[in-house]
mmCIF file with all atom_site columns, C-alpha atoms in Angstrom:
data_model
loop_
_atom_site.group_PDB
_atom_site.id
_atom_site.type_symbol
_atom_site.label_atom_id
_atom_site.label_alt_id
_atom_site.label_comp_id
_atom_site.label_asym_id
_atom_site.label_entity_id
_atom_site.label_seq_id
_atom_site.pdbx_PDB_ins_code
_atom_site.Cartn_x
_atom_site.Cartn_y
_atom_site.Cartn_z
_atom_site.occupancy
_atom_site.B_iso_or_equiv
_atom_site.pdbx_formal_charge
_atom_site.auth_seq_id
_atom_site.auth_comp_id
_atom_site.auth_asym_id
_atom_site.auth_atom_id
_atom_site.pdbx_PDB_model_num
ATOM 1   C CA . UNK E 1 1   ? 8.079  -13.100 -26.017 1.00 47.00 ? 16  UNK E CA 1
ATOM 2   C CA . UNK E 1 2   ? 9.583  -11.111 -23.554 1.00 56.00 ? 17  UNK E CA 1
ATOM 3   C CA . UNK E 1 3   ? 13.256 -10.262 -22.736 1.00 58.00 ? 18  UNK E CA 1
ATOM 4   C CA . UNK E 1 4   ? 13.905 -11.150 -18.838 1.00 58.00 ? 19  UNK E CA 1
ATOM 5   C CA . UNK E 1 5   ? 17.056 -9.140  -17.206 1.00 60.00 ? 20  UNK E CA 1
ATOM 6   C CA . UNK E 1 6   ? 18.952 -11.464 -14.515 1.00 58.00 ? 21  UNK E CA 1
ATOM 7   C CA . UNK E 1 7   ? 21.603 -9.003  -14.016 1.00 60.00 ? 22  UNK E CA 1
ATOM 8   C CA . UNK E 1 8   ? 19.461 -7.893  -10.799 1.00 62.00 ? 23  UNK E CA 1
ATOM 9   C CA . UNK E 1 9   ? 19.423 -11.392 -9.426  1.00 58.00 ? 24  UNK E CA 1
ATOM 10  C CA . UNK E 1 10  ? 23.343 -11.648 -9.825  1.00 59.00 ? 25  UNK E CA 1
ATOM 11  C CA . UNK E 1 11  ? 24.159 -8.082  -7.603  1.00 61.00 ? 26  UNK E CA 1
ATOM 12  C CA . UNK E 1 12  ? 22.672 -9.586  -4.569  1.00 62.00 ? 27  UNK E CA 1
ATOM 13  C CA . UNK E 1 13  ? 23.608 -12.870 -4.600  1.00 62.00 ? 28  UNK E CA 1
ATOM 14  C CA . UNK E 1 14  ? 27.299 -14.404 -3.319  1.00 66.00 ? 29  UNK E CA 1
ATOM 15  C CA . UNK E 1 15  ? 28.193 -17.699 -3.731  1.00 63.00 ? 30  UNK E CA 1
ATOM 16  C CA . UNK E 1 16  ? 25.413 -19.349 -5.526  1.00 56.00 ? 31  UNK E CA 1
ATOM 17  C CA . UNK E 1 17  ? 25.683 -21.803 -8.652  1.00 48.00 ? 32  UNK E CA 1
ATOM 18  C CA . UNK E 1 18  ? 23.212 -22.311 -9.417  1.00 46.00 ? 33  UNK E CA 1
ATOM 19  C CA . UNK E 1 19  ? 20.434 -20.430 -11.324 1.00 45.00 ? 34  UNK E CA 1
ATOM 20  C CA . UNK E 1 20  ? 17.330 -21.907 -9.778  1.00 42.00 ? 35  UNK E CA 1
ATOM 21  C CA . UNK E 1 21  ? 18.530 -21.415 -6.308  1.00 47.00 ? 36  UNK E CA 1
ATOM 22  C CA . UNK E 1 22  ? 19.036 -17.401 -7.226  1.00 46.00 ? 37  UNK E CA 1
ATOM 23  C CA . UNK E 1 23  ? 15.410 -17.177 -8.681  1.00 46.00 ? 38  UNK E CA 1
ATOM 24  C CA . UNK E 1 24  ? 14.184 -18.782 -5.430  1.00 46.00 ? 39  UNK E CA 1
ATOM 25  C CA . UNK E 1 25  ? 15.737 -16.674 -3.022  1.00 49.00 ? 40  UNK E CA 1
ATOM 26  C CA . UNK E 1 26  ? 15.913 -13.373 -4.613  1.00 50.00 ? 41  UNK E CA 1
ATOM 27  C CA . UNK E 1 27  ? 13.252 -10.710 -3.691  1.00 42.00 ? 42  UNK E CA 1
ATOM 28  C CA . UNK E 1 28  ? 10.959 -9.399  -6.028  1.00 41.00 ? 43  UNK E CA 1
ATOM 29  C CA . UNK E 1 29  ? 11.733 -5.559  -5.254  1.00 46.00 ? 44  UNK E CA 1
ATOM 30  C CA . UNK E 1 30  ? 14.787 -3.908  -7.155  1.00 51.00 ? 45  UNK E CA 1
ATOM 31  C CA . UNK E 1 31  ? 18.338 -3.412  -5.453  1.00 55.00 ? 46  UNK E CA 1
ATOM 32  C CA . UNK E 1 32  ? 19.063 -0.079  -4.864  1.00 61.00 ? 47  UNK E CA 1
ATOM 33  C CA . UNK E 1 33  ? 21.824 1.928   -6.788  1.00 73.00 ? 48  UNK E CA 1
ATOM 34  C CA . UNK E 1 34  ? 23.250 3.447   -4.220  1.00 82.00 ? 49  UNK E CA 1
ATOM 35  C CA . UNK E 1 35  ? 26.086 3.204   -3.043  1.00 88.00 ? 50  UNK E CA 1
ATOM 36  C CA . UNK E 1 36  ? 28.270 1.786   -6.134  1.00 89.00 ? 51  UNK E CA 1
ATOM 37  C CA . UNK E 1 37  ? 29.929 -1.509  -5.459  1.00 91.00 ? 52  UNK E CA 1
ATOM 38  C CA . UNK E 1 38  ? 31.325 -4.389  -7.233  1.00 90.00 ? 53  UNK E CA 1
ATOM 39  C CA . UNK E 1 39  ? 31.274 -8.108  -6.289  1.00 90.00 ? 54  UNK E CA 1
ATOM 40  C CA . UNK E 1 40  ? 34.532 -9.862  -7.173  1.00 89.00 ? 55  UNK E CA 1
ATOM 41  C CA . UNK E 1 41  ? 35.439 -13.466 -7.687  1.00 88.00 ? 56  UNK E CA 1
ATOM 42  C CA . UNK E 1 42  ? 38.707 -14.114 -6.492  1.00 88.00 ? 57  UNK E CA 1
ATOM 43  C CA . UNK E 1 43  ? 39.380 -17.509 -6.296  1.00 87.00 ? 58  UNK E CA 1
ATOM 44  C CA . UNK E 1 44  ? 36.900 -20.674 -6.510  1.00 84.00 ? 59  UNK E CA 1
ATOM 45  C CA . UNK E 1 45  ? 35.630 -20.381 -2.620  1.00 85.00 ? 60  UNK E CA 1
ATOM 46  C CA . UNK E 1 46  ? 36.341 -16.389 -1.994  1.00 90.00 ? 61  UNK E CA 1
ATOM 47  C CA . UNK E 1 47  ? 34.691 -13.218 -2.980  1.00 91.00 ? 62  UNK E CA 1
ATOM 48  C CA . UNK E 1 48  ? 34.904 -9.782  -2.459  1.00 92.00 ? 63  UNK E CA 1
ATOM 49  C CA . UNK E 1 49  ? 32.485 -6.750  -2.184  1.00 92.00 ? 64  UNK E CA 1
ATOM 50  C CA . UNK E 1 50  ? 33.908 -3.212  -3.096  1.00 95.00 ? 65  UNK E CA 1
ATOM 51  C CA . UNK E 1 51  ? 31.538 -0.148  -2.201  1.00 94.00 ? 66  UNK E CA 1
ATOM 52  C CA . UNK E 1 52  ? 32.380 3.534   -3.023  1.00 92.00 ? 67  UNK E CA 1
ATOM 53  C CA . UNK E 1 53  ? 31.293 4.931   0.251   1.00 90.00 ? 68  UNK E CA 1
ATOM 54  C CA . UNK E 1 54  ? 32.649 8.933   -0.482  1.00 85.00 ? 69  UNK E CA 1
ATOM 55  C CA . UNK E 1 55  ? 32.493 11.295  1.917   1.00 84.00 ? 70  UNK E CA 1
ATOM 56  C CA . UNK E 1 56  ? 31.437 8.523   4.876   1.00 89.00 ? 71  UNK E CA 1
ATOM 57  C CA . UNK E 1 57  ? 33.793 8.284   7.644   1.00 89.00 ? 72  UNK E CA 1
ATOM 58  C CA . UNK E 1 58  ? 34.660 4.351   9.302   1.00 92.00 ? 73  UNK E CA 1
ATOM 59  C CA . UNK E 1 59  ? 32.433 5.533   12.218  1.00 92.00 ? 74  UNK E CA 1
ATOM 60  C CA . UNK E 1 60  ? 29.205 6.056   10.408  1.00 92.00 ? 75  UNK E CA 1
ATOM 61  C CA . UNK E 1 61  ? 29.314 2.381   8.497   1.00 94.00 ? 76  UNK E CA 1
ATOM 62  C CA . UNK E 1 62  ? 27.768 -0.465  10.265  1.00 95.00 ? 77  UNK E CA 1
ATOM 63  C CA . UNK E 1 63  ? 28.564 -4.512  8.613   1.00 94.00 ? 78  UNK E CA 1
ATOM 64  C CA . UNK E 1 64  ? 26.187 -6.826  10.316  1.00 94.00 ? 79  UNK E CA 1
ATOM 65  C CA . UNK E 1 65  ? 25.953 -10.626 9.447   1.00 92.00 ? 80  UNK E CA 1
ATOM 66  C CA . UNK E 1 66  ? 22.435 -12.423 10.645  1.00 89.00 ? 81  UNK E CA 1
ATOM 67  C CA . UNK E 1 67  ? 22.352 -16.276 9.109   1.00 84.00 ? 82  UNK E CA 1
ATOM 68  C CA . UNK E 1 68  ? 22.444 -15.975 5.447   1.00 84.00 ? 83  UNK E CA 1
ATOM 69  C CA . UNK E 1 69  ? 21.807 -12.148 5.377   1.00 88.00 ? 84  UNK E CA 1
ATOM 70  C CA . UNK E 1 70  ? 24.695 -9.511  4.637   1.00 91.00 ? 85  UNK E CA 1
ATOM 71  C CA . UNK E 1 71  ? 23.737 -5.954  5.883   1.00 93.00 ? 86  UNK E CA 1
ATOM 72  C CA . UNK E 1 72  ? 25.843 -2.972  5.370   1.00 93.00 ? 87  UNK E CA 1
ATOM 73  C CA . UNK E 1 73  ? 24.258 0.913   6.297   1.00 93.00 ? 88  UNK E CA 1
ATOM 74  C CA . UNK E 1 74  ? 25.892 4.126   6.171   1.00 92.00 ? 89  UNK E CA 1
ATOM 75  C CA . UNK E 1 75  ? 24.425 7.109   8.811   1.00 92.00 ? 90  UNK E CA 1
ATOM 76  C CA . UNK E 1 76  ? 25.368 10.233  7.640   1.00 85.00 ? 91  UNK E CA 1
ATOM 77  C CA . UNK E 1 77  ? 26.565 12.582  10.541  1.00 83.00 ? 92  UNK E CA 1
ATOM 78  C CA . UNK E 1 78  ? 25.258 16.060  9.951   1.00 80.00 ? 93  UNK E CA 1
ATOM 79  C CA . UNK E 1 79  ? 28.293 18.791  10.575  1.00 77.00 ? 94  UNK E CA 1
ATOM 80  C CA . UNK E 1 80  ? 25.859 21.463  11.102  1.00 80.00 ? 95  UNK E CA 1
ATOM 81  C CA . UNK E 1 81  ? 27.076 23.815  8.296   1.00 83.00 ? 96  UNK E CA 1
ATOM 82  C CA . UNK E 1 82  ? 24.774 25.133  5.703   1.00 85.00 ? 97  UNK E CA 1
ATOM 83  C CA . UNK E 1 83  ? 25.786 25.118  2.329   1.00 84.00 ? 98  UNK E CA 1
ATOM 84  C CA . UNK E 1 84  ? 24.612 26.413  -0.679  1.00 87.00 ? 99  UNK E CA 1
ATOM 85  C CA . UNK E 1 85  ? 25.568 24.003  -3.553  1.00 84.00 ? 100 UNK E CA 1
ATOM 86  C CA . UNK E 1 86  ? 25.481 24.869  -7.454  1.00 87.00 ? 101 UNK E CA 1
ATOM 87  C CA . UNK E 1 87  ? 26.002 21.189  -7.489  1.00 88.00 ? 102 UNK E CA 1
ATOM 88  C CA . UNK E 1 88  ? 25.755 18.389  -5.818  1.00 81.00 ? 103 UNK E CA 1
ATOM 89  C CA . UNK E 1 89  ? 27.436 15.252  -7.655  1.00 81.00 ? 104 UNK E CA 1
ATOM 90  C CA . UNK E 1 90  ? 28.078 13.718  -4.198  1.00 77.00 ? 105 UNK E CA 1
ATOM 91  C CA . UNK E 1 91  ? 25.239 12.078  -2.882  1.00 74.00 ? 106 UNK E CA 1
ATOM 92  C CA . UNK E 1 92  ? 26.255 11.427  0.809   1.00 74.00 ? 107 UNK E CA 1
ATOM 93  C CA . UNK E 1 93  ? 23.330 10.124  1.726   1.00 84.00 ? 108 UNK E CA 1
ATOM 94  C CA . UNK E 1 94  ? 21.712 7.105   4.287   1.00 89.00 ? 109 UNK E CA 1
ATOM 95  C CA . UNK E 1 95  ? 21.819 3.522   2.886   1.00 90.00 ? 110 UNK E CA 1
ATOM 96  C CA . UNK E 1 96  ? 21.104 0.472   3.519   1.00 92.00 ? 111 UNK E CA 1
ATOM 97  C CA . UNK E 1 97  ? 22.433 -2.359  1.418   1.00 91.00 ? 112 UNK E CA 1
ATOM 98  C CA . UNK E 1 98  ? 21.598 -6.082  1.768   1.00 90.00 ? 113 UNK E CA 1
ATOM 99  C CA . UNK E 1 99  ? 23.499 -9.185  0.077   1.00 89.00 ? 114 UNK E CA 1
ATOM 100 C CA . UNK E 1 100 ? 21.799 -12.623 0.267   1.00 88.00 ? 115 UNK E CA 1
ATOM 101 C CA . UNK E 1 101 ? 24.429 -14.735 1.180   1.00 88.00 ? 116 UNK E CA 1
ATOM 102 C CA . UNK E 1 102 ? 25.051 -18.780 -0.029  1.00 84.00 ? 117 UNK E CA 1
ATOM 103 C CA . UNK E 1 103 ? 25.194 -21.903 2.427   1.00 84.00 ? 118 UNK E CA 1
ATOM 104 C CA . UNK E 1 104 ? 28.382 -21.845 4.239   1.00 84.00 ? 119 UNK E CA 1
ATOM 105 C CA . UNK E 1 105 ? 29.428 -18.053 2.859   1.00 88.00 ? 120 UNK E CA 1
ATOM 106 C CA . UNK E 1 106 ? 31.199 -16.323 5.753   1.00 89.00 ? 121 UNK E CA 1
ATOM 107 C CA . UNK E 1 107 ? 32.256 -12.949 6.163   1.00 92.00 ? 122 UNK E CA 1
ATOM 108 C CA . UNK E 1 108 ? 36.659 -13.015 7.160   1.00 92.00 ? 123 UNK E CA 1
ATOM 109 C CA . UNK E 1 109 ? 36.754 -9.274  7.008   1.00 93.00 ? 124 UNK E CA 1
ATOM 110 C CA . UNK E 1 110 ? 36.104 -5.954  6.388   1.00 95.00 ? 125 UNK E CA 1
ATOM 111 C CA . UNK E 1 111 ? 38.587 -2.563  5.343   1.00 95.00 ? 126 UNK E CA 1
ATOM 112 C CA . UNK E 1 112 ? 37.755 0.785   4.599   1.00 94.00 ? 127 UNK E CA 1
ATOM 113 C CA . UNK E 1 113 ? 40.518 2.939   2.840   1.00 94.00 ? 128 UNK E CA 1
ATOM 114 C CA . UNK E 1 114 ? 40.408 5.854   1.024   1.00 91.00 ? 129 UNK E CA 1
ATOM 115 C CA . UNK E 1 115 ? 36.469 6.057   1.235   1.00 89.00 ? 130 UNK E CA 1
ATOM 116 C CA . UNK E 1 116 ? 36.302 2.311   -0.814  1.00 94.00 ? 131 UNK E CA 1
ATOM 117 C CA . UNK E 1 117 ? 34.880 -0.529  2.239   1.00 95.00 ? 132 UNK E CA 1
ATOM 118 C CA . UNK E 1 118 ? 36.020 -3.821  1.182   1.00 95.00 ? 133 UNK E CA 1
ATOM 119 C CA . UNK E 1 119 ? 34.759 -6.787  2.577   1.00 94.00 ? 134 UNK E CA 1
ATOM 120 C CA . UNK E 1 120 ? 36.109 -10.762 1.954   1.00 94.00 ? 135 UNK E CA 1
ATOM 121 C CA . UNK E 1 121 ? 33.815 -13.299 2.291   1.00 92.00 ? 136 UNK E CA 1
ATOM 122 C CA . UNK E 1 122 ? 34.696 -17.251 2.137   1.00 91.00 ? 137 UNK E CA 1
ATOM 123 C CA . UNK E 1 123 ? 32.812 -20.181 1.204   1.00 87.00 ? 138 UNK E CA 1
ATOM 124 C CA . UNK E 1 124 ? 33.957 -22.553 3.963   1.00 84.00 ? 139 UNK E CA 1
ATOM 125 C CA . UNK E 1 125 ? 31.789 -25.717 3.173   1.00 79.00 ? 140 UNK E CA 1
ATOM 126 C CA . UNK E 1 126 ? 31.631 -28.380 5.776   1.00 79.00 ? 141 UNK E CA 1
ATOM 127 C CA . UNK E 1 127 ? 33.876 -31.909 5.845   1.00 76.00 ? 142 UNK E CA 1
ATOM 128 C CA . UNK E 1 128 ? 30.834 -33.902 5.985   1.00 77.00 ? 143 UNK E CA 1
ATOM 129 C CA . UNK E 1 129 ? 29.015 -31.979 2.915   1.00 73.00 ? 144 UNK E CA 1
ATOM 130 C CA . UNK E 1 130 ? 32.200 -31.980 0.587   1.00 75.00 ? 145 UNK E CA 1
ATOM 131 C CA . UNK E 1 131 ? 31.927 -34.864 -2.599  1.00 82.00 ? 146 UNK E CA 1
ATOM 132 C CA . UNK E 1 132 ? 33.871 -38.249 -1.650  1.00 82.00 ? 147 UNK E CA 1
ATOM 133 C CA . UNK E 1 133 ? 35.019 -40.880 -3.909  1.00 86.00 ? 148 UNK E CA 1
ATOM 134 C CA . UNK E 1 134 ? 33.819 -44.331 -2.964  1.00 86.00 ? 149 UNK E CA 1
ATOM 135 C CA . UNK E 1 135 ? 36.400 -47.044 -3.317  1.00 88.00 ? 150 UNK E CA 1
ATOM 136 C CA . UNK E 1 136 ? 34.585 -50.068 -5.899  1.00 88.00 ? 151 UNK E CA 1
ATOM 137 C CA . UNK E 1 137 ? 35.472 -53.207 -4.194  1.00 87.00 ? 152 UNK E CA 1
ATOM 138 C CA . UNK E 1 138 ? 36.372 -56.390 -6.411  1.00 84.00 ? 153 UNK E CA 1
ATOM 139 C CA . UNK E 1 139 ? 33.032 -58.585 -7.316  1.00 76.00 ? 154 UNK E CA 1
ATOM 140 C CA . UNK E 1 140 ? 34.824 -61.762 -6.947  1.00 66.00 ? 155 UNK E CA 1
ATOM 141 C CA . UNK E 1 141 ? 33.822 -63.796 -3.925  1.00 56.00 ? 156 UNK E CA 1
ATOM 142 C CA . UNK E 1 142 ? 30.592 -64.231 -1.631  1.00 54.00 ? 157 UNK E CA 1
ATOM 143 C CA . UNK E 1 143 ? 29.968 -60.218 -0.803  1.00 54.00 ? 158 UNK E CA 1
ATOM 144 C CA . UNK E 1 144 ? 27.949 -62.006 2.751   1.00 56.00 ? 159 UNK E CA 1
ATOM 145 C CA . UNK E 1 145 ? 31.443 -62.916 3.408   1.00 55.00 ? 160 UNK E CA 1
ATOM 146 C CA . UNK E 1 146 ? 32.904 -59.684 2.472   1.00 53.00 ? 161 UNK E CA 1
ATOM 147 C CA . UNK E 1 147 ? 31.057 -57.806 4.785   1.00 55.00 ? 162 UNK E CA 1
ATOM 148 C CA . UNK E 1 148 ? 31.179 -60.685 8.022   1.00 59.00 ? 163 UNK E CA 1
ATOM 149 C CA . UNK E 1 149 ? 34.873 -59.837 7.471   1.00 59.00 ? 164 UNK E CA 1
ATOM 150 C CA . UNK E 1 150 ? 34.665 -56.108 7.669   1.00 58.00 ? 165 UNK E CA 1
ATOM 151 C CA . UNK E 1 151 ? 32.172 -55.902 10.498  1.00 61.00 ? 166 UNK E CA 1
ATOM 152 C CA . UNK E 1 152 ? 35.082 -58.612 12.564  1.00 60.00 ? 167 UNK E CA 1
ATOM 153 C CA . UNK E 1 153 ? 37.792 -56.121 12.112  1.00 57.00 ? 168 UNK E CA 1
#
């Protein structure tokens, strides 16, 4: 039998409940590593995305929303200095990062401090698509009657 990691399906995916709608909309190609982030829950209908973007400056990130698609990319200036490095732990490099968003999963806003780009998203479902109680009317009576009555008033 083999051993199937989800933990893929989970990075790239806001605001879904469900497990069966994940497998159905998630890619088969990996996520990239690169940049770092974290996706945060932080209350029942709002999220969070937090990406270490080092050495990137606000000017060179772009945040573009297109239906259900999240895309964030980083463009890498080059300062024209040549550098000899003995090592390079920083990897400012070109990315291109893509979230699949949930029905009705909006993006409020987006901050970048201190080279971390945080961006709020809210689940803003619809009136007419939220659960409703329906009132059970008494069974006593003719329910023809019942309803003459409510279509006269």
């Amino acid at each position: 039998m083999r051993n199937f990691d989800l933990a893929p399906l989970y990075r790239s995916a806001i605001g879904f409940d469900r497990l069966a709608q994940l497998l159905n909309e998630q890619r088969a190609d990996a996520q990239p590593s690169y940049p770092p982030y974290n996706i945060e829950l932080v209350s029942d209908d709002k999220y969070r995305i937090v990406m270490a973007l080092a050495g990137f400056s606000r000017e060179e990130i772009d945040i573009i929303t297109e239906r259900d698609s999240l895309h964030i990319t980083g463009r890498k200036q080059k300062d024209g200095v040549e550098r000899t490095f003995l090592h390079r732990g920083i990897a400012a490099r070109d990315f291109e990062q893509r979230f699949q968003l949930a029905n009705h999963v909006k993006v409020t806003g987006a901050t970048f401090e201190n080279g971390m780009l945080t961006i709020d998203l809210v689940r803003e479902v619809p009136e007419a698509l939220k659960p409703r109680k329906i009132e059970i009317e008494s069974g006593a009576g003719n329910t023809v009657g019942a309803l003459e009555q409510r279509q006269a008033a």
